[in-house]
CSV table of C-alpha atoms (C1' of nucleotides) in Angstrom, one decimal:
chain,number,residue,atom,x,y,z
A,1,MET,CA,8.0,-11.5,-8.3
A,2,GLY,CA,11.6,-12.2,-7.4
A,3,LEU,CA,14.3,-12.3,-4.8
A,4,THR,CA,14.9,-9.1,-2.8
A,5,ARG,CA,18.4,-7.9,-2.1
A,6,LYS,CA,18.4,-9.5,1.2
A,7,GLY,CA,18.1,-12.9,-0.5
A,8,GLU,CA,20.7,-12.0,-3.1
A,9,TYR,CA,23.1,-10.8,-0.4
A,10,ALA,CA,22.6,-13.9,1.8
A,11,ILE,CA,23.3,-16.2,-1.1
A,12,ARG,CA,26.5,-14.3,-2.0
A,13,GLY,CA,27.7,-14.4,1.6
A,14,MET,CA,26.9,-18.1,2.1
A,15,ILE,CA,28.7,-19.0,-1.1
A,16,TYR,CA,31.7,-17.1,0.1
A,17,LEU,CA,31.6,-19.0,3.4
A,18,ALA,CA,31.3,-22.3,1.5
A,19,ARG,CA,34.5,-21.5,-0.3
A,20,GLN,CA,36.5,-21.2,2.9
A,21,GLU,CA,38.2,-24.0,4.9
A,22,PRO,CA,35.4,-25.7,6.8
A,23,GLY,CA,35.1,-24.5,10.3
A,24,LYS,CA,37.3,-21.4,9.8
A,25,LEU,CA,35.8,-18.3,11.3
A,26,ILE,CA,35.4,-15.4,8.9
A,27,LEU,CA,34.7,-11.8,9.8
A,28,VAL,CA,31.5,-10.4,8.4
A,29,ASN,CA,33.6,-7.4,7.4
A,30,GLU,CA,35.7,-9.6,5.1
A,31,ILE,CA,32.7,-11.3,3.6
A,32,ALA,CA,30.9,-8.0,3.0
A,33,GLU,CA,33.9,-6.5,1.3
A,34,THR,CA,34.7,-9.3,-1.1
A,35,VAL,CA,31.1,-10.0,-2.1
A,36,ASP,CA,30.4,-6.3,-2.3
A,37,VAL,CA,27.4,-5.7,0.0
A,38,PRO,CA,27.0,-3.2,2.8
A,39,GLN,CA,28.5,-4.7,5.9
A,40,SER,CA,26.0,-3.4,8.4
A,41,PHE,CA,23.2,-4.9,6.3
A,42,LEU,CA,25.0,-8.2,5.8
A,43,ALA,CA,25.7,-8.4,9.6
A,44,LYS,CA,21.9,-8.1,10.1
A,45,ILE,CA,21.2,-10.8,7.6
A,46,PHE,CA,23.8,-13.1,9.1
A,47,GLN,CA,22.2,-12.6,12.5
A,48,GLY,CA,19.1,-14.2,11.1
A,49,LEU,CA,21.0,-17.0,9.5
A,50,THR,CA,22.6,-17.7,12.9
A,51,ARG,CA,19.3,-17.8,14.6
A,52,LEU,CA,18.0,-20.3,12.1
A,53,GLY,CA,21.1,-22.4,12.5
A,54,LEU,CA,22.5,-22.1,9.0
A,55,VAL,CA,25.7,-20.6,10.2
A,56,ARG,CA,27.5,-20.7,13.5
A,57,SER,CA,28.9,-17.5,15.0
A,58,SER,CA,31.6,-16.9,17.5
A,59,ARG,CA,31.9,-13.7,19.5
A,60,GLY,CA,34.9,-11.9,20.8
A,61,ALA,CA,38.4,-11.6,19.4
A,62,GLY,CA,39.1,-14.2,16.7
A,63,GLY,CA,35.3,-14.6,16.3
A,64,GLY,CA,33.4,-14.7,13.0
A,65,PHE,CA,31.0,-16.8,11.0
A,66,THR,CA,31.2,-20.2,9.6
A,67,LEU,CA,28.8,-22.6,8.0
A,68,ALA,CA,26.9,-24.7,10.6
A,69,ARG,CA,26.9,-27.8,8.3
A,70,PRO,CA,29.0,-29.0,5.3
A,71,ALA,CA,28.3,-26.9,2.2
A,72,ALA,CA,27.0,-30.0,0.4
A,73,GLU,CA,24.3,-30.3,3.0
A,74,ILE,CA,22.9,-26.8,2.7
A,75,SER,CA,20.5,-26.2,-0.1
A,76,LEU,CA,19.8,-23.0,-1.9
A,77,ARG,CA,16.3,-23.2,-0.8
A,78,GLU,CA,17.2,-23.2,2.8
A,79,VAL,CA,19.2,-20.0,2.4
A,80,ILE,CA,16.4,-18.3,0.5
A,81,GLU,CA,13.6,-19.3,2.8
A,82,ALA,CA,15.7,-18.3,5.8
A,83,VAL,CA,15.7,-14.7,4.7
A,84,GLU,CA,12.7,-14.4,2.4
A,85,GLY,CA,10.3,-16.6,4.1
A,86,PRO,CA,8.6,-19.6,2.5
A,87,ILE,CA,8.4,-20.0,-1.3
A,88,CYS,CA,5.0,-18.7,-2.1
A,89,ALA,CA,3.3,-18.0,-5.5
A,90,ASN,CA,0.3,-16.2,-4.0
A,91,ARG,CA,-0.6,-15.3,-0.5
A,92,CYS,CA,-3.9,-17.1,-0.6
A,93,VAL,CA,-2.0,-20.4,-0.6
A,94,LEU,CA,-0.4,-19.5,2.7
A,95,ASP,CA,-2.8,-17.2,4.5
A,96,ASP,CA,-6.2,-18.7,4.8
A,97,GLY,CA,-7.7,-15.4,5.4
A,98,PHE,CA,-6.4,-13.8,2.3
A,99,CYS,CA,-9.0,-15.3,0.0
A,100,ASN,CA,-11.9,-17.2,1.5
A,101,ARG,CA,-12.5,-18.9,-1.8
A,102,SER,CA,-9.8,-21.5,-1.5
A,103,ALA,CA,-12.2,-24.3,-1.6
A,104,HIS,CA,-13.6,-23.6,-5.1
A,105,CYS,CA,-10.8,-21.5,-6.5
A,106,THR,CA,-9.6,-22.9,-9.8
A,107,VAL,CA,-6.2,-21.1,-9.7
A,108,HIS,CA,-5.2,-22.6,-6.4
A,109,PRO,CA,-3.9,-25.8,-7.8
A,110,VAL,CA,-1.8,-23.9,-10.2
A,111,TRP,CA,0.0,-22.0,-7.4
A,112,HIS,CA,0.7,-25.3,-5.7
A,113,ARG,CA,2.2,-26.7,-8.8
A,114,VAL,CA,4.4,-23.6,-9.2
A,115,GLN,CA,5.6,-23.8,-5.6
A,116,ASP,CA,6.4,-27.5,-5.9
A,117,GLN,CA,8.4,-27.0,-9.0
A,118,VAL,CA,10.4,-24.1,-7.7
A,119,GLY,CA,10.9,-25.8,-4.4
A,120,ALA,CA,12.2,-28.9,-6.1
A,121,ILE,CA,14.7,-27.0,-8.2
A,122,LEU,CA,16.0,-25.0,-5.3
A,123,ASP,CA,16.2,-28.1,-3.1
A,124,GLY,CA,18.4,-29.7,-5.7
A,125,VAL,CA,21.1,-27.1,-5.5
A,126,SER,CA,23.6,-27.1,-2.7
A,127,LEU,CA,26.1,-24.5,-1.6
A,128,ALA,CA,28.9,-26.8,-2.4
A,129,GLU,CA,27.8,-26.9,-6.1
A,130,LEU,CA,27.4,-23.2,-6.2
A,131,SER,CA,30.8,-22.6,-4.7
A,132,LYS,CA,32.6,-24.3,-7.6
B,1,MET,CA,8.2,-13.7,-3.4
B,2,GLY,CA,4.7,-13.9,-4.7
B,3,LEU,CA,1.9,-12.2,-6.6
B,4,THR,CA,0.8,-8.8,-5.4
B,5,ARG,CA,-2.9,-7.9,-5.0
B,6,LYS,CA,-2.8,-6.2,-8.4
B,7,GLY,CA,-2.0,-9.6,-10.0
B,8,GLU,CA,-4.6,-11.4,-7.9
B,9,TYR,CA,-7.3,-8.9,-8.7
B,10,ALA,CA,-6.5,-8.9,-12.4
B,11,ILE,CA,-6.8,-12.7,-12.5
B,12,ARG,CA,-10.1,-12.6,-10.6
B,13,GLY,CA,-11.5,-10.0,-13.0
B,14,MET,CA,-10.3,-11.8,-16.1
B,15,ILE,CA,-11.8,-15.1,-15.0
B,16,TYR,CA,-15.1,-13.3,-14.4
B,17,LEU,CA,-15.0,-11.9,-17.9
B,18,ALA,CA,-14.1,-15.3,-19.3
B,19,ARG,CA,-17.3,-16.6,-17.7
B,20,GLN,CA,-19.5,-14.1,-19.6
B,21,GLU,CA,-21.0,-14.5,-23.1
B,22,PRO,CA,-18.1,-13.7,-25.5
B,23,GLY,CA,-18.2,-10.1,-26.7
B,24,LYS,CA,-20.6,-8.9,-24.1
B,25,LEU,CA,-19.6,-5.7,-22.5
B,26,ILE,CA,-19.4,-5.8,-18.7
B,27,LEU,CA,-19.2,-2.8,-16.4
B,28,VAL,CA,-16.1,-2.5,-14.3
B,29,ASN,CA,-18.4,-1.9,-11.4
B,30,GLU,CA,-20.1,-5.2,-11.8
B,31,ILE,CA,-16.8,-7.0,-12.0
B,32,ALA,CA,-15.4,-5.3,-9.0
B,33,GLU,CA,-18.4,-6.1,-6.9
B,34,THR,CA,-18.8,-9.7,-7.7
B,35,VAL,CA,-15.1,-10.6,-7.4
B,36,ASP,CA,-14.8,-8.4,-4.4
B,37,VAL,CA,-12.1,-5.9,-5.1
B,38,PRO,CA,-12.1,-2.1,-4.9
B,39,GLN,CA,-13.6,-0.7,-8.1
B,40,SER,CA,-11.3,2.3,-8.5
B,41,PHE,CA,-8.3,0.0,-8.3
B,42,LEU,CA,-9.8,-2.6,-10.6
B,43,ALA,CA,-10.6,0.2,-13.1
B,44,LYS,CA,-7.0,1.2,-13.1
B,45,ILE,CA,-5.8,-2.4,-13.5
B,46,PHE,CA,-8.2,-2.9,-16.5
B,47,GLN,CA,-6.9,0.3,-18.1
B,48,GLY,CA,-3.5,-1.4,-18.3
B,49,LEU,CA,-5.0,-4.6,-19.6
B,50,THR,CA,-6.7,-2.7,-22.3
B,51,ARG,CA,-3.6,-0.9,-23.3
B,52,LEU,CA,-1.8,-4.2,-23.6
B,53,GLY,CA,-4.6,-5.7,-25.7
B,54,LEU,CA,-5.8,-8.4,-23.3
B,55,VAL,CA,-9.3,-6.8,-23.1
B,56,ARG,CA,-11.3,-4.4,-25.3
B,57,SER,CA,-13.1,-1.5,-23.8
B,58,SER,CA,-16.0,0.6,-25.0
B,59,ARG,CA,-16.7,4.1,-23.5
B,60,GLY,CA,-19.9,5.9,-22.9
B,61,ALA,CA,-23.3,4.6,-22.1
B,62,GLY,CA,-23.6,0.9,-22.6
B,63,GLY,CA,-19.8,0.6,-22.5
B,64,GLY,CA,-17.7,-1.8,-20.5
B,65,PHE,CA,-15.0,-4.4,-20.9
B,66,THR,CA,-14.8,-7.7,-22.7
B,67,LEU,CA,-12.0,-10.2,-23.5
B,68,ALA,CA,-10.0,-9.2,-26.6
B,69,ARG,CA,-9.6,-12.8,-27.6
B,70,PRO,CA,-11.3,-16.1,-26.8
B,71,ALA,CA,-10.7,-17.2,-23.2
B,72,ALA,CA,-9.0,-20.4,-24.4
B,73,GLU,CA,-6.3,-18.3,-26.1
B,74,ILE,CA,-5.4,-16.1,-23.1
B,75,SER,CA,-2.9,-17.7,-20.8
B,76,LEU,CA,-2.5,-17.1,-17.1
B,77,ARG,CA,1.0,-16.0,-17.8
B,78,GLU,CA,-0.1,-13.2,-20.1
B,79,VAL,CA,-2.4,-11.9,-17.4
B,80,ILE,CA,0.2,-12.0,-14.7
B,81,GLU,CA,3.0,-10.5,-16.8
B,82,ALA,CA,0.7,-7.8,-18.0
B,83,VAL,CA,0.3,-6.4,-14.5
B,84,GLU,CA,3.3,-7.7,-12.6
B,85,GLY,CA,6.0,-7.5,-15.3
B,86,PRO,CA,8.0,-10.4,-16.6
B,87,ILE,CA,8.4,-13.5,-14.6
B,88,CYS,CA,11.8,-13.1,-12.9
B,89,ALA,CA,13.5,-15.1,-10.2
B,90,ASN,CA,16.2,-12.5,-9.5
B,91,ARG,CA,16.8,-9.1,-10.9
B,92,CYS,CA,20.3,-9.9,-12.0
B,93,VAL,CA,18.8,-12.1,-14.7
B,94,LEU,CA,16.9,-9.2,-16.1
B,95,ASP,CA,19.0,-6.1,-15.3
B,96,ASP,CA,22.5,-6.4,-16.5
B,97,GLY,CA,23.5,-3.7,-14.1
B,98,PHE,CA,22.3,-5.3,-11.0
B,99,CYS,CA,25.1,-7.8,-10.7
B,100,ASN,CA,28.1,-7.4,-12.9
B,101,ARG,CA,29.1,-11.0,-12.3
B,102,SER,CA,26.6,-12.6,-14.6
B,103,ALA,CA,29.4,-14.1,-16.6
B,104,HIS,CA,30.9,-16.3,-13.9
B,105,CYS,CA,27.9,-16.4,-11.5
B,106,THR,CA,27.1,-20.0,-10.6
B,107,VAL,CA,23.6,-19.2,-9.4
B,108,HIS,CA,22.6,-17.6,-12.7
B,109,PRO,CA,21.7,-20.9,-14.4
B,110,VAL,CA,19.4,-21.8,-11.5
B,111,TRP,CA,17.4,-18.7,-11.9
B,112,HIS,CA,16.9,-19.4,-15.5
B,113,ARG,CA,15.7,-22.9,-14.8
B,114,VAL,CA,13.2,-21.6,-12.3
B,115,GLN,CA,11.9,-19.0,-14.7
B,116,ASP,CA,11.5,-21.5,-17.5
B,117,GLN,CA,9.6,-23.9,-15.3
B,118,VAL,CA,7.3,-21.3,-13.9
B,119,GLY,CA,6.8,-19.8,-17.3
B,120,ALA,CA,5.9,-23.2,-18.7
B,121,ILE,CA,3.3,-23.9,-16.1
B,122,LEU,CA,1.7,-20.5,-16.4
B,123,ASP,CA,1.7,-20.8,-20.2
B,124,GLY,CA,-0.1,-24.0,-20.0
B,125,VAL,CA,-3.1,-22.6,-18.2
B,126,SER,CA,-5.8,-20.7,-20.1
B,127,LEU,CA,-8.6,-18.5,-18.8
B,128,ALA,CA,-11.0,-20.9,-20.3
B,129,GLU,CA,-9.8,-23.7,-18.0
B,130,LEU,CA,-9.8,-21.4,-15.0
B,131,SER,CA,-13.3,-20.3,-15.6
B,132,LYS,CA,-14.7,-23.8,-15.3
C,1,DG,C1',-27.2,17.8,-24.8
C,2,DT,C1',-27.2,14.7,-21.2
C,3,DA,C1',-26.4,10.6,-18.8
C,4,DT,C1',-23.0,7.2,-18.6
C,5,DA,C1',-18.6,4.9,-18.9
C,6,DT,C1',-13.7,4.5,-19.6
C,7,DG,C1',-8.8,7.0,-20.0
C,8,DA,C1',-5.3,9.5,-17.9
C,9,DG,C1',-2.9,11.5,-14.3
C,10,DA,C1',-2.1,13.4,-9.7
C,11,DC,C1',-2.1,12.4,-5.1
C,12,DA,C1',-1.6,9.9,-0.6
C,13,DA,C1',-1.5,6.4,3.2
C,14,DA,C1',0.5,2.2,4.4
C,15,DA,C1',3.7,-1.4,4.1
C,16,DA,C1',8.0,-3.4,2.6
C,17,DT,C1',12.7,-2.8,1.5
C,18,DG,C1',17.3,-1.4,2.3
C,19,DA,C1',20.2,0.2,5.3
C,20,DT,C1',22.7,2.6,9.5
C,21,DC,C1',23.8,3.3,14.3
C,22,DT,C1',24.0,2.5,19.1
C,23,DT,C1',24.0,-0.3,22.9
C,24,DT,C1',24.7,-4.8,25.0
C,25,DT,C1',26.9,-9.1,25.6
C,26,DG,C1',30.3,-12.5,25.6
C,27,DG,C1',35.0,-14.3,24.8
C,28,DG,C1',40.1,-13.9,24.7
C,29,DT,C1',44.3,-11.6,26.2
C,30,DT,C1',47.2,-9.5,29.3
D,1,DA,C1',40.4,-8.3,37.2
D,2,DA,C1',40.8,-5.1,33.4
D,3,DC,C1',40.5,-4.5,28.8
D,4,DC,C1',39.8,-5.0,24.0
D,5,DC,C1',37.7,-7.1,20.1
D,6,DA,C1',33.8,-8.8,17.7
D,7,DA,C1',29.1,-10.3,17.3
D,8,DA,C1',24.0,-9.9,19.0
D,9,DA,C1',20.1,-7.2,19.5
D,10,DG,C1',17.4,-3.7,18.7
D,11,DA,C1',16.1,1.2,17.6
D,12,DT,C1',15.9,4.2,14.0
D,13,DC,C1',15.5,6.1,9.5
D,14,DA,C1',15.2,6.8,4.3
D,15,DT,C1',13.5,5.1,0.1
D,16,DT,C1',10.6,2.5,-2.8
D,17,DT,C1',6.6,-0.2,-3.7
D,18,DT,C1',2.1,-1.3,-3.0
D,19,DT,C1',-2.6,-0.2,-2.7
D,20,DG,C1',-5.6,2.7,-3.3
D,21,DT,C1',-8.5,7.3,-4.2
D,22,DC,C1',-10.0,11.4,-6.7
D,23,DT,C1',-10.6,14.6,-10.3
D,24,DC,C1',-11.1,15.8,-14.8
D,25,DA,C1',-11.0,14.7,-19.7
D,26,DT,C1',-13.0,12.1,-23.4
D,27,DA,C1',-16.0,9.1,-25.9
D,28,DT,C1',-20.6,7.1,-26.9
D,29,DA,C1',-25.6,6.0,-26.8
D,30,DC,C1',-29.9,7.9,-26.7
DNA sequence: GTATATGAGACAAAAATGATCTTTTGGGTT
DNA sequence: AACCCAAAAGATCATTTTTGTCTCATATAC
């Protein structure tokens, strides 16, 4: 019913990046240490964030990670969905196969309302705000 | 990030009960079959619901389950929290030990807003409405 | 007493979570 | 070119949670 550690860690790491000089490359090692998460795990998480275009990475000596866009233009929702998958109150809203009763299910509209509300809140918060 | 099957099943079962004549005892077997969930599992789930006072049970021949209160007075939230635990966006909001940074954490207020919104929506929906 | 139904608890397979380690790839530096 | 540093990719593994099942105890109607 809540965020997993992956999500929590990703958020911590991204906020740390948002606090740095824009464009400056930061070692995953440094991030992991200061936000207090296992570095190997954070490296894995940041791999995913790179693939999805939330951060840019540079290999080799002097490499590291940096935000792909200005912190003000990255929402909390983006970060969360990148690592946790889409906001979803109940699988039946996503998977059509999960419950074949979608058509006449009275709870369905409730799930949609929940998702819309949560989505809106998370959309409205940027990394820039969180880094203050 | 969403409901587990336990939650989904509990809701289906409770809605089925809400559709019956108030006070009438229904076999867990009948519920399980018509809402299409494994009976052993549903029995276990209903045990918990009984313990928490959402349904009343009667043992022995002619026994079964029935809602403990009128369907209009049982909210969707109660059902969900009974089986899934409290609505919680991120563990740090619940466990104090999870992140020791609660005091200065900028994301904390966001989690609270999310929980309040979701809680409010789920509070506002009763089994009576869902059973229509 | 017997048939029937839930209560409680142990048990187990499968999936998700949380993490580590190794190997590969690509850039800088010399 | 040779070499080192650092990230990417992927394999592996441990732990926890989910999703059930099964057995036995207990309560009740007849």
